[in-house]
Tab-separated table of C-alpha atoms and ligand atoms in Angstrom:
chain	number	residue	atom	x	y	z
A	16	MET	CA	217.984	135.954	22.964
A	17	ASP	CA	215.922	134.888	26.066
A	18	LYS	CA	215.533	137.145	28.846
A	19	LYS	CA	217.672	136.044	32.156
A	20	ARG	CA	214.897	134.897	34.904
A	21	ILE	CA	215.385	135.741	38.465
A	22	LEU	CA	213.831	134.192	41.592
A	23	ILE	CA	213.386	136.543	43.737
A	24	THR	CA	212.112	135.116	47.384
A	25	GLY	CA	210.493	137.221	49.875
A	26	ALA	CA	209.877	140.131	47.395
A	27	ALA	CA	206.293	140.904	49.393
A	28	GLY	CA	208.174	142.015	51.918
A	29	PHE	CA	210.406	144.827	53.338
A	30	ILE	CA	213.332	144.648	51.706
A	31	GLY	CA	212.197	142.453	48.932
A	32	SER	CA	209.778	144.728	47.785
A	33	HIS	CA	212.044	147.367	47.658
A	34	VAL	CA	215.036	145.135	45.501
A	35	ALA	CA	212.342	143.917	43.378
A	36	ARG	CA	211.148	147.589	42.800
A	37	LEU	CA	214.554	148.894	41.796
A	38	PHE	CA	215.476	144.923	39.371
A	39	ILE	CA	212.220	145.601	37.793
A	40	ASN	CA	212.827	149.205	36.369
A	41	LYS	CA	216.415	149.077	36.185
A	42	TYR	CA	216.548	145.632	34.439
A	43	PRO	CA	213.739	145.576	31.312
A	44	GLU	CA	216.000	142.856	30.419
A	45	TYR	CA	215.581	140.292	33.128
A	46	GLU	CA	212.295	139.000	33.749
A	47	ILE	CA	211.393	139.173	37.806
A	48	TYR	CA	209.546	136.457	39.781
A	49	ASN	CA	208.132	136.471	43.046
A	50	LEU	CA	207.978	133.503	45.431
A	51	ASP	CA	205.844	134.435	48.725
A	52	LYS	CA	203.962	132.746	50.787
A	53	LEU	CA	202.463	136.155	52.140
A	54	THR	CA	203.052	135.570	56.176
A	55	TYR	CA	201.746	138.077	58.210
A	56	ALA	CA	205.247	140.245	56.808
A	57	GLY	CA	204.194	139.614	52.914
A	58	ASN	CA	201.691	143.006	51.483
A	59	LEU	CA	201.185	142.675	48.243
A	60	GLU	CA	200.277	146.665	48.210
A	61	ASN	CA	203.909	146.981	48.703
A	62	LEU	CA	204.132	146.223	45.129
A	63	LYS	CA	201.512	147.926	43.526
A	64	ASP	CA	203.042	150.634	41.630
A	65	ILE	CA	205.365	147.709	39.598
A	66	ASP	CA	202.713	144.918	39.795
A	67	LYS	CA	201.859	145.483	35.906
A	68	ASN	CA	204.967	145.414	34.249
A	69	SER	CA	205.733	143.286	32.259
A	70	ASN	CA	208.953	141.962	33.223
A	71	TYR	CA	207.489	141.144	36.658
A	72	LYS	CA	205.589	138.078	37.868
A	73	PHE	CA	204.054	137.164	41.705
A	74	ILE	CA	204.198	133.394	42.874
A	75	LEU	CA	201.708	132.443	45.683
A	76	GLY	CA	203.429	129.666	47.277
A	77	ASP	CA	205.917	128.585	50.742
A	78	ILE	CA	209.779	127.720	50.255
A	79	VAL	CA	209.152	125.134	52.842
A	80	ASP	CA	207.301	123.043	49.564
A	81	SER	CA	210.021	121.582	48.307
A	82	GLU	CA	208.031	119.970	45.568
A	83	LEU	CA	206.247	123.024	44.718
A	84	VAL	CA	210.089	124.611	44.709
A	85	ASN	CA	211.314	121.965	42.309
A	86	ASN	CA	208.395	122.512	39.798
A	87	LEU	CA	208.958	126.004	39.702
A	88	PHE	CA	212.748	125.807	38.936
A	89	GLU	CA	211.739	122.768	36.050
A	90	GLU	CA	208.964	125.090	34.495
A	91	TYR	CA	211.028	128.608	34.612
A	92	LYS	CA	214.498	127.743	34.658
A	93	PHE	CA	215.413	130.595	36.456
A	94	ASP	CA	219.072	132.196	36.117
A	95	GLY	CA	219.476	133.747	39.139
A	96	VAL	CA	217.887	133.726	42.889
A	97	ILE	CA	217.973	136.685	45.368
A	98	HIS	CA	216.727	134.706	48.273
A	99	LEU	CA	214.671	137.106	51.013
A	100	ALA	CA	212.300	134.997	52.176
A	101	ALA	CA	212.550	134.881	56.128
A	102	GLU	CA	210.793	134.216	59.825
A	103	SER	CA	212.540	137.954	60.321
A	104	HIS	CA	211.812	139.145	64.209
A	105	VAL	CA	213.694	138.505	67.050
A	106	ASP	CA	210.578	138.436	69.314
A	107	ARG	CA	209.023	136.242	67.257
A	108	SER	CA	211.829	133.889	67.415
A	109	ILE	CA	211.805	133.854	70.910
A	110	GLU	CA	207.735	132.955	70.893
A	111	ASN	CA	208.170	129.963	67.622
A	112	PRO	CA	211.115	128.900	67.183
A	113	MET	CA	209.726	126.589	64.984
A	114	ASP	CA	208.386	128.815	61.778
A	115	PHE	CA	212.101	130.287	61.312
A	116	ILE	CA	213.681	127.066	61.493
A	117	MET	CA	211.272	125.601	58.622
A	118	THR	CA	211.500	129.180	56.637
A	119	ASN	CA	215.184	130.105	56.975
A	120	ILE	CA	216.907	126.496	56.975
A	121	VAL	CA	214.361	124.117	55.523
A	122	GLY	CA	213.160	126.734	52.836
A	123	THR	CA	216.802	127.759	52.133
A	124	VAL	CA	217.903	124.403	51.640
A	125	ASN	CA	215.271	123.266	49.196
A	126	LEU	CA	216.195	126.755	46.908
A	127	LEU	CA	219.415	125.537	46.649
A	128	ASN	CA	218.427	122.165	45.882
A	129	ALA	CA	216.112	122.560	43.738
A	130	ALA	CA	218.867	124.906	41.914
A	131	ARG	CA	221.689	122.461	41.764
A	132	GLU	CA	219.304	120.180	39.706
A	133	ILE	CA	218.522	122.621	37.355
A	134	TRP	CA	221.603	123.739	36.747
A	135	LYS	CA	223.339	120.490	37.148
A	136	GLY	CA	226.944	121.610	37.388
A	137	SER	CA	226.645	124.550	34.144
A	138	HIS	CA	226.929	127.675	36.542
A	139	GLU	CA	228.147	130.165	33.646
A	140	ASN	CA	226.094	133.046	34.593
A	141	LYS	CA	224.731	131.586	37.486
A	142	ARG	CA	223.654	132.783	40.755
A	143	PHE	CA	222.612	131.818	43.814
A	144	TYR	CA	222.641	134.967	46.386
A	145	HIS	CA	221.423	134.481	49.847
A	146	VAL	CA	220.833	137.700	51.980
A	147	SER	CA	221.611	137.305	55.575
A	148	THR	CA	221.776	139.459	58.597
A	149	ASP	CA	224.903	140.531	60.926
A	150	GLU	CA	223.429	139.117	63.989
A	151	VAL	CA	224.972	135.639	62.952
A	152	TYR	CA	227.857	137.119	64.351
A	153	GLY	CA	226.343	137.269	68.189
A	154	SER	CA	227.167	140.629	69.522
A	155	LEU	CA	229.916	143.734	70.180
A	156	ASP	CA	231.341	144.943	73.379
A	157	LEU	CA	231.571	149.300	72.754
A	158	GLU	CA	234.273	148.847	70.631
A	159	GLY	CA	235.305	146.876	67.520
A	160	PHE	CA	232.904	145.968	64.137
A	161	PHE	CA	232.268	142.934	62.526
A	162	TYR	CA	233.949	141.767	59.922
A	163	GLU	CA	233.398	139.081	57.018
A	164	ASP	CA	236.045	136.927	58.715
A	165	THR	CA	234.678	137.243	62.410
A	166	PRO	CA	233.331	134.042	64.058
A	167	TYR	CA	229.641	133.048	63.835
A	168	ASN	CA	228.226	132.938	67.330
A	169	PRO	CA	224.120	134.005	67.468
A	170	HIS	CA	222.284	133.738	70.084
A	171	SER	CA	218.453	134.170	69.170
A	172	PRO	CA	216.926	131.968	67.792
A	173	TYR	CA	216.116	133.930	64.802
A	174	SER	CA	219.651	134.671	63.914
A	175	ALA	CA	220.519	130.665	64.608
A	176	SER	CA	218.666	129.841	61.773
A	177	LYS	CA	220.237	132.630	59.834
A	178	ALA	CA	223.481	131.492	60.794
A	179	SER	CA	222.649	127.959	60.037
A	180	SER	CA	221.349	128.709	56.599
A	181	ASP	CA	224.961	130.993	55.902
A	182	HIS	CA	226.817	127.518	56.370
A	183	LEU	CA	224.640	125.784	54.600
A	184	VAL	CA	224.515	128.048	51.139
A	185	ARG	CA	228.397	127.563	51.879
A	186	ALA	CA	228.615	123.920	52.270
A	187	TYR	CA	226.548	124.046	48.763
A	188	HIS	CA	229.553	126.212	47.216
A	189	ASP	CA	232.388	123.815	48.625
A	190	THR	CA	231.162	120.543	47.735
A	191	TYR	CA	228.736	121.114	45.204
A	192	GLY	CA	230.566	123.733	42.974
A	193	MET	CA	227.571	126.315	43.592
A	194	PRO	CA	227.811	129.722	42.880
A	195	VAL	CA	226.657	131.662	45.844
A	196	ILE	CA	226.870	134.606	47.516
A	197	ILE	CA	226.173	136.063	51.026
A	198	SER	CA	225.642	139.080	52.250
A	199	ASN	CA	225.223	140.519	56.121
A	200	CYS	CA	223.705	143.698	56.459
A	201	SER	CA	222.675	145.653	59.715
A	202	ASN	CA	219.480	146.841	60.957
A	203	ASN	CA	217.698	148.372	57.880
A	204	TYR	CA	214.903	150.788	58.155
A	205	GLY	CA	212.510	153.021	55.521
A	206	PRO	CA	208.883	152.361	54.045
A	207	ASN	CA	206.952	149.099	54.216
A	208	GLN	CA	208.479	148.239	57.260
A	209	PHE	CA	206.276	146.096	59.084
A	210	PRO	CA	205.681	148.130	62.620
A	211	GLU	CA	206.382	145.189	64.842
A	212	LYS	CA	210.112	146.184	64.283
A	213	LEU	CA	211.116	149.029	66.452
A	214	ILE	CA	211.141	152.549	63.942
A	215	PRO	CA	207.673	151.671	62.535
A	216	LEU	CA	206.413	150.518	65.726
A	217	PHE	CA	207.177	153.743	67.074
A	218	ILE	CA	206.000	155.979	64.538
A	219	ASN	CA	202.671	153.909	64.987
A	220	ASN	CA	202.435	154.388	68.592
A	221	ILE	CA	203.334	157.825	68.983
A	222	ARG	CA	200.491	158.576	66.656
A	223	ASN	CA	198.026	157.027	68.134
A	224	ASN	CA	199.057	157.869	71.268
A	225	LYS	CA	200.511	154.322	73.003
A	226	PRO	CA	203.326	153.852	74.961
A	227	LEU	CA	206.481	152.839	73.526
A	228	PRO	CA	207.771	150.122	75.091
A	229	VAL	CA	212.172	150.477	75.535
A	230	TYR	CA	213.290	147.084	76.494
A	231	GLY	CA	215.710	147.374	79.847
A	232	LYS	CA	217.625	150.843	79.916
A	233	GLY	CA	217.426	151.121	75.804
A	234	GLU	CA	220.994	150.843	76.002
A	235	ASN	CA	221.788	148.288	72.923
A	236	ILE	CA	223.380	149.620	70.145
A	237	ARG	CA	222.486	149.362	66.758
A	238	ASP	CA	224.067	150.233	63.251
A	239	TRP	CA	221.252	151.930	61.050
A	240	LEU	CA	220.876	151.439	56.826
A	241	PHE	CA	217.929	153.092	54.854
A	242	VAL	CA	215.996	149.982	53.447
A	243	LYS	CA	217.342	151.652	49.563
A	244	ASP	CA	220.909	151.650	49.607
A	245	HIS	CA	220.710	148.002	50.989
A	246	ALA	CA	219.031	147.042	48.225
A	247	ALA	CA	221.368	149.507	45.973
A	248	ALA	CA	224.162	147.227	47.632
A	249	ILE	CA	222.477	143.568	46.562
A	250	ASP	CA	222.212	144.807	42.812
A	251	VAL	CA	225.978	145.554	42.902
A	252	ILE	CA	227.105	142.678	45.256
A	253	TYR	CA	224.582	140.432	42.637
A	254	HIS	CA	226.244	141.964	39.411
A	255	GLY	CA	229.967	142.007	40.588
A	256	GLY	CA	229.886	140.363	43.812
A	257	LYS	CA	232.882	136.961	43.565
A	258	ILE	CA	231.264	133.723	43.673
A	259	GLY	CA	231.998	132.251	46.983
A	260	ASP	CA	232.473	135.360	48.333
A	261	THR	CA	230.749	137.303	52.068
A	262	TYR	CA	229.825	140.857	51.907
A	263	ASN	CA	229.387	142.595	54.638
A	264	ILE	CA	226.692	145.804	54.164
A	265	GLY	CA	226.023	148.447	56.909
A	266	GLY	CA	225.195	152.295	57.657
A	267	HIS	CA	228.565	153.466	60.015
A	268	ASN	CA	225.474	155.130	61.785
A	269	GLU	CA	225.243	153.613	65.162
A	270	TRP	CA	222.604	155.207	68.149
A	271	THR	CA	221.435	153.409	71.132
A	272	ASN	CA	218.245	152.580	71.285
A	273	ILE	CA	217.240	155.640	73.333
A	274	ASP	CA	218.893	157.914	71.436
A	275	LEU	CA	216.907	156.984	68.073
A	276	ILE	CA	214.093	156.518	69.700
A	277	LYS	CA	214.675	160.491	70.890
A	278	VAL	CA	214.880	161.217	67.279
A	279	ILE	CA	211.779	160.035	66.532
A	280	CYS	CA	209.491	161.636	68.959
A	281	LYS	CA	211.445	164.882	68.306
A	282	VAL	CA	210.493	164.603	64.315
A	283	MET	CA	207.313	163.061	65.436
A	284	ASP	CA	206.495	166.006	67.474
A	285	LYS	CA	207.114	168.290	64.371
A	286	LYS	CA	205.285	166.723	61.802
A	287	LEU	CA	201.969	165.947	63.902
A	288	GLY	CA	202.344	169.510	65.473
A	289	ARG	CA	202.697	168.529	68.478
A	290	ALA	CA	204.410	170.058	71.883
A	291	ASN	CA	207.967	169.480	71.481
A	292	GLY	CA	208.772	166.606	74.159
A	293	SER	CA	205.196	164.948	74.041
A	294	SER	CA	205.895	162.164	72.543
A	295	GLU	CA	208.627	161.607	74.760
A	296	GLU	CA	206.639	161.105	77.313
A	297	LEU	CA	205.384	158.024	75.654
A	298	ILE	CA	208.602	156.323	76.536
A	299	THR	CA	208.199	152.887	78.964
A	300	PHE	CA	211.010	151.022	80.054
A	301	VAL	CA	209.555	147.023	80.233
A	302	THR	CA	211.437	144.092	80.856
A	303	ASP	CA	214.106	143.475	78.303
A	304	ARG	CA	214.580	140.705	75.740
A	305	ALA	CA	215.706	137.722	76.494
A	306	GLY	CA	218.951	137.039	75.054
A	307	HIS	CA	219.027	140.665	73.835
A	308	ASP	CA	222.538	141.815	72.098
A	309	LEU	CA	224.249	144.515	72.932
A	310	ARG	CA	225.814	145.712	69.709
A	311	TYR	CA	225.762	145.479	65.977
A	312	ALA	CA	228.582	148.054	64.080
A	313	ILE	CA	229.406	146.612	60.295
A	314	ASP	CA	232.746	147.598	58.541
A	315	SER	CA	231.202	147.329	54.607
A	316	GLN	CA	234.930	148.157	53.974
A	317	LYS	CA	234.949	145.077	51.402
A	318	LEU	CA	232.184	146.527	49.776
A	319	GLN	CA	233.395	149.945	49.841
A	320	ASN	CA	236.588	149.085	48.164
A	321	GLU	CA	235.920	146.283	45.593
A	322	LEU	CA	232.179	147.455	44.431
A	323	GLY	CA	232.456	151.168	45.131
A	324	TRP	CA	229.362	150.611	47.476
A	325	LYS	CA	228.375	153.637	50.171
A	326	PRO	CA	225.485	154.507	51.997
A	327	SER	CA	223.657	157.561	50.024
A	328	LEU	CA	221.568	159.224	52.366
A	329	GLN	CA	222.448	160.329	55.916
A	330	PHE	CA	220.368	158.645	59.015
A	331	GLU	CA	219.379	162.648	59.714
A	332	GLU	CA	217.865	162.693	56.011
A	333	GLY	CA	216.336	158.982	55.730
A	334	ILE	CA	214.613	159.192	59.409
A	335	ILE	CA	212.590	162.182	58.028
A	336	LEU	CA	211.591	160.493	54.808
A	337	THR	CA	210.442	157.448	56.665
A	338	VAL	CA	208.494	159.457	59.292
A	339	ASP	CA	206.799	161.228	55.890
A	340	TRP	CA	206.183	157.597	54.346
A	341	TYR	CA	204.261	156.423	57.770
A	342	ILE	CA	202.192	159.345	57.814
A	343	ASN	CA	201.239	159.827	54.243
A	344	ASN	CA	200.110	156.059	54.197
A	345	GLN	CA	198.196	155.740	57.033
A	346	LYS	CA	195.616	153.355	55.432
A	347	TRP	CA	198.571	150.877	54.636
A	348	LEU	CA	199.523	151.104	58.603
A	349	ASP	CA	196.047	150.913	59.632
A	350	ASN	CA	195.289	147.558	57.314
A	351	VAL	CA	198.875	145.335	58.568
A	352	THR	CA	197.666	146.681	61.800
A	353	SER	CA	194.121	145.694	62.309
A	354	GLY	CA	192.852	141.946	62.695
A	355	ASN	CA	195.791	138.950	63.893
A	356	TYR	CA	198.050	142.487	64.864
A	357	GLN	CA	195.999	143.002	67.370
A	358	LYS	CA	196.367	139.740	68.981
A	359	TYR	CA	200.120	140.037	68.493
A	360	TYR	CA	200.827	142.981	69.996
A	361	ASN	CA	198.681	142.514	73.626
A	362	LYS	CA	200.342	138.745	73.744
A	363	MET	CA	203.815	140.533	73.023
A	364	TYR	CA	203.401	143.588	75.332
A	365	GLU	CA	201.453	142.470	78.067
A	366	ASN	CA	203.470	140.847	80.648
A	367	ARG	CA	206.297	143.076	79.604
B	402	NAD	P1	210.005	140.553	55.786
B	402	NAD	O1	209.531	139.786	57.429
B	402	NAD	O2	209.569	142.117	56.395
B	402	NAD	O3	209.762	139.617	54.778
B	402	NAD	C1	209.468	138.285	54.836
B	402	NAD	C2	208.970	138.241	53.331
B	402	NAD	O4	209.273	136.728	53.397
B	402	NAD	C3	207.561	138.394	53.566
B	402	NAD	O5	207.358	138.401	52.296
B	402	NAD	C4	207.242	137.338	53.499
B	402	NAD	O6	205.620	137.043	53.184
B	402	NAD	C5	208.113	136.114	53.271
B	402	NAD	N1	208.383	134.721	53.354
B	402	NAD	C6	208.181	134.082	54.833
B	402	NAD	N2	208.148	133.287	54.920
B	402	NAD	C7	208.379	132.352	53.969
B	402	NAD	C8	207.975	131.224	53.085
B	402	NAD	N3	208.040	130.117	54.104
B	402	NAD	N4	208.098	131.041	52.240
B	402	NAD	C9	207.720	132.133	50.852
B	402	NAD	N5	208.138	133.246	51.182
B	402	NAD	C10	207.739	133.721	52.740
B	402	NAD	O7	211.215	140.563	56.523
B	402	NAD	P2	212.860	141.789	56.323
B	402	NAD	O8	212.898	142.641	57.113
B	402	NAD	O9	212.375	142.399	54.521
B	402	NAD	O10	213.930	140.349	55.581
B	402	NAD	C11	214.441	140.558	54.274
B	402	NAD	C12	215.613	139.393	54.602
B	402	NAD	O11	216.620	140.490	54.955
B	402	NAD	C13	215.537	138.195	55.539
B	402	NAD	O12	215.895	136.915	54.773
B	402	NAD	C14	216.348	139.036	56.866
B	402	NAD	O13	216.883	137.632	57.626
B	402	NAD	C15	217.281	139.526	55.857
B	402	NAD	N6	217.909	141.191	56.610
B	402	NAD	C16	216.733	141.491	57.465
B	402	NAD	C17	217.333	142.690	57.940
B	402	NAD	C18	216.011	143.921	58.811
B	402	NAD	O14	216.856	145.130	58.772
B	402	NAD	N7	215.287	143.646	58.349
B	402	NAD	C19	218.542	142.754	57.724
B	402	NAD	C20	219.686	142.544	57.789
B	402	NAD	C21	219.358	141.169	56.754
B	403	DAU	O1	220.789	143.435	62.417
B	403	DAU	C1	219.997	143.539	61.134
B	403	DAU	C2	218.676	142.360	62.030
B	403	DAU	O2	217.360	143.666	62.356
B	403	DAU	C3	217.818	141.699	61.066
B	403	DAU	O3	218.054	140.726	61.006
B	403	DAU	C4	216.513	141.764	61.962
B	403	DAU	O4	215.642	140.979	60.901
B	403	DAU	C5	215.810	142.641	61.483
B	403	DAU	O5	214.341	142.336	62.183
B	403	DAU	C6	216.503	143.503	63.201
B	403	DAU	O6	216.551	143.120	64.693
B	403	DAU	P1	216.583	143.949	65.685
B	403	DAU	O7	216.046	142.827	66.340
B	403	DAU	O8	218.007	144.370	65.893
B	403	DAU	O9	215.678	144.831	65.565
B	403	DAU	P2	214.639	145.408	66.164
B	403	DAU	O10	213.828	146.260	65.511
B	403	DAU	O11	213.232	144.497	66.788
B	403	DAU	O12	214.774	145.762	67.383
B	403	DAU	C7	215.756	146.789	67.348
B	403	DAU	C8	216.082	147.589	68.822
B	403	DAU	O13	215.122	147.758	69.479
B	403	DAU	C9	216.465	146.115	69.788
B	403	DAU	O14	217.469	146.348	70.795
B	403	DAU	C10	215.373	145.797	70.302
B	403	DAU	C11	214.823	147.429	70.714
B	403	DAU	N1	212.812	146.833	71.005
B	403	DAU	C12	212.899	146.593	69.597
B	403	DAU	C13	211.255	146.550	69.824
B	403	DAU	C14	210.101	146.074	68.848
B	403	DAU	C15	212.865	147.826	71.617
B	403	DAU	O15	213.715	148.372	72.575
B	403	DAU	N2	211.301	148.112	72.155
B	403	DAU	C16	210.138	147.047	70.640
B	403	DAU	O16	209.314	147.145	71.174
């Protein structure tokens, strides 16, 4: 029997690389194709332990290029898609929304069109799984949670572009009967995250004795989930989720930014053998992010009840694993923070 062919988009990025590794190792009966443009956030180093596997193939390409996407679907006749490719950083979306509109909206529609064309209404064992974010729901006050039926209310160009793509994915289900599934996840942390996002940025700055730029008063709240737990959730949803449904994924692990940063500082002091409290001295309060959402918090009961998923790691363990990974992978950090990264950093933080 032919092997099932699964296209994972954006698998050279942070979450995508963990999903691809899990699928490649766990399902030798699948052929995994990674379509990635290798933007600043995509890095084949993230997959170097599995890139020689016979059930893995990398394809360099842009999901915005509809001709390329159509040709790939025509050539490989994918049975399933797990779509993670995206522009993913809120601050960059404030600087330059257009890349987000193109990749997150147009790119998603190109994939839907190509899948629709080759599947031609025969959807048995086919899946189009769209990976999305809790930011589409907007911002919470200090009480309550995001549920699967919470109305969309995005505030940044990033979250608005992800919300648009979610709507389009659902529209292709309702209009054309496409076999879609969506999940909306909270903030991820762990190995291989590009150091523009809070946790790896602060680990890297502490390592280099650079200021830690805390937006506003550091009172914003995020719900943090270890990236491998997100990958495990994607696995169970891809295989057991109900077509047309949405699943929320979260860690039930809320932290104000300032409290989280203090934990990172403590762990880093210990790991680097510095005096307790020395990293905290690097904390610098800077101008707040425009349109900064106060709080995200996910209710993931549906996923837990229907598919039996729950986070495997306590945050206290996950953050130590994460800090260890960055300390042990300084070359990875140095590689991704050379060149254009410095220009990005100076531009983003010069006027704060
Ligand atoms: P990332 O920025 O680390 O990786 C994105 C990947 O997509 C990179 O490899 C990049 O090269 C690729 N890519 C970007 N534009 C492309 C294009 N036009 N064509 C092909 N490839 C392209 O992102 P991430 O943090 O791993 O997020 C992955 C997905 O998960 C995104 O859809 C994001 O919205 C979603 N998500 C992220 C989080 C989080 O906390 N990071 C939480 C919930 C949902
Ligand atoms: O909630 C899921 C989302 O989480 C994903 O969809 C996004 O792709 C991902 O980037 C993340 O978005 P956030 O904006 O929450 O993550 P970020 O790491 O950029 O910021 C986390 C919090 O830390 C947020 O309140 C802003 C704050 N922050 C961030 C940076 C980069 C700072 O205070 N200083 C900083 O320098």
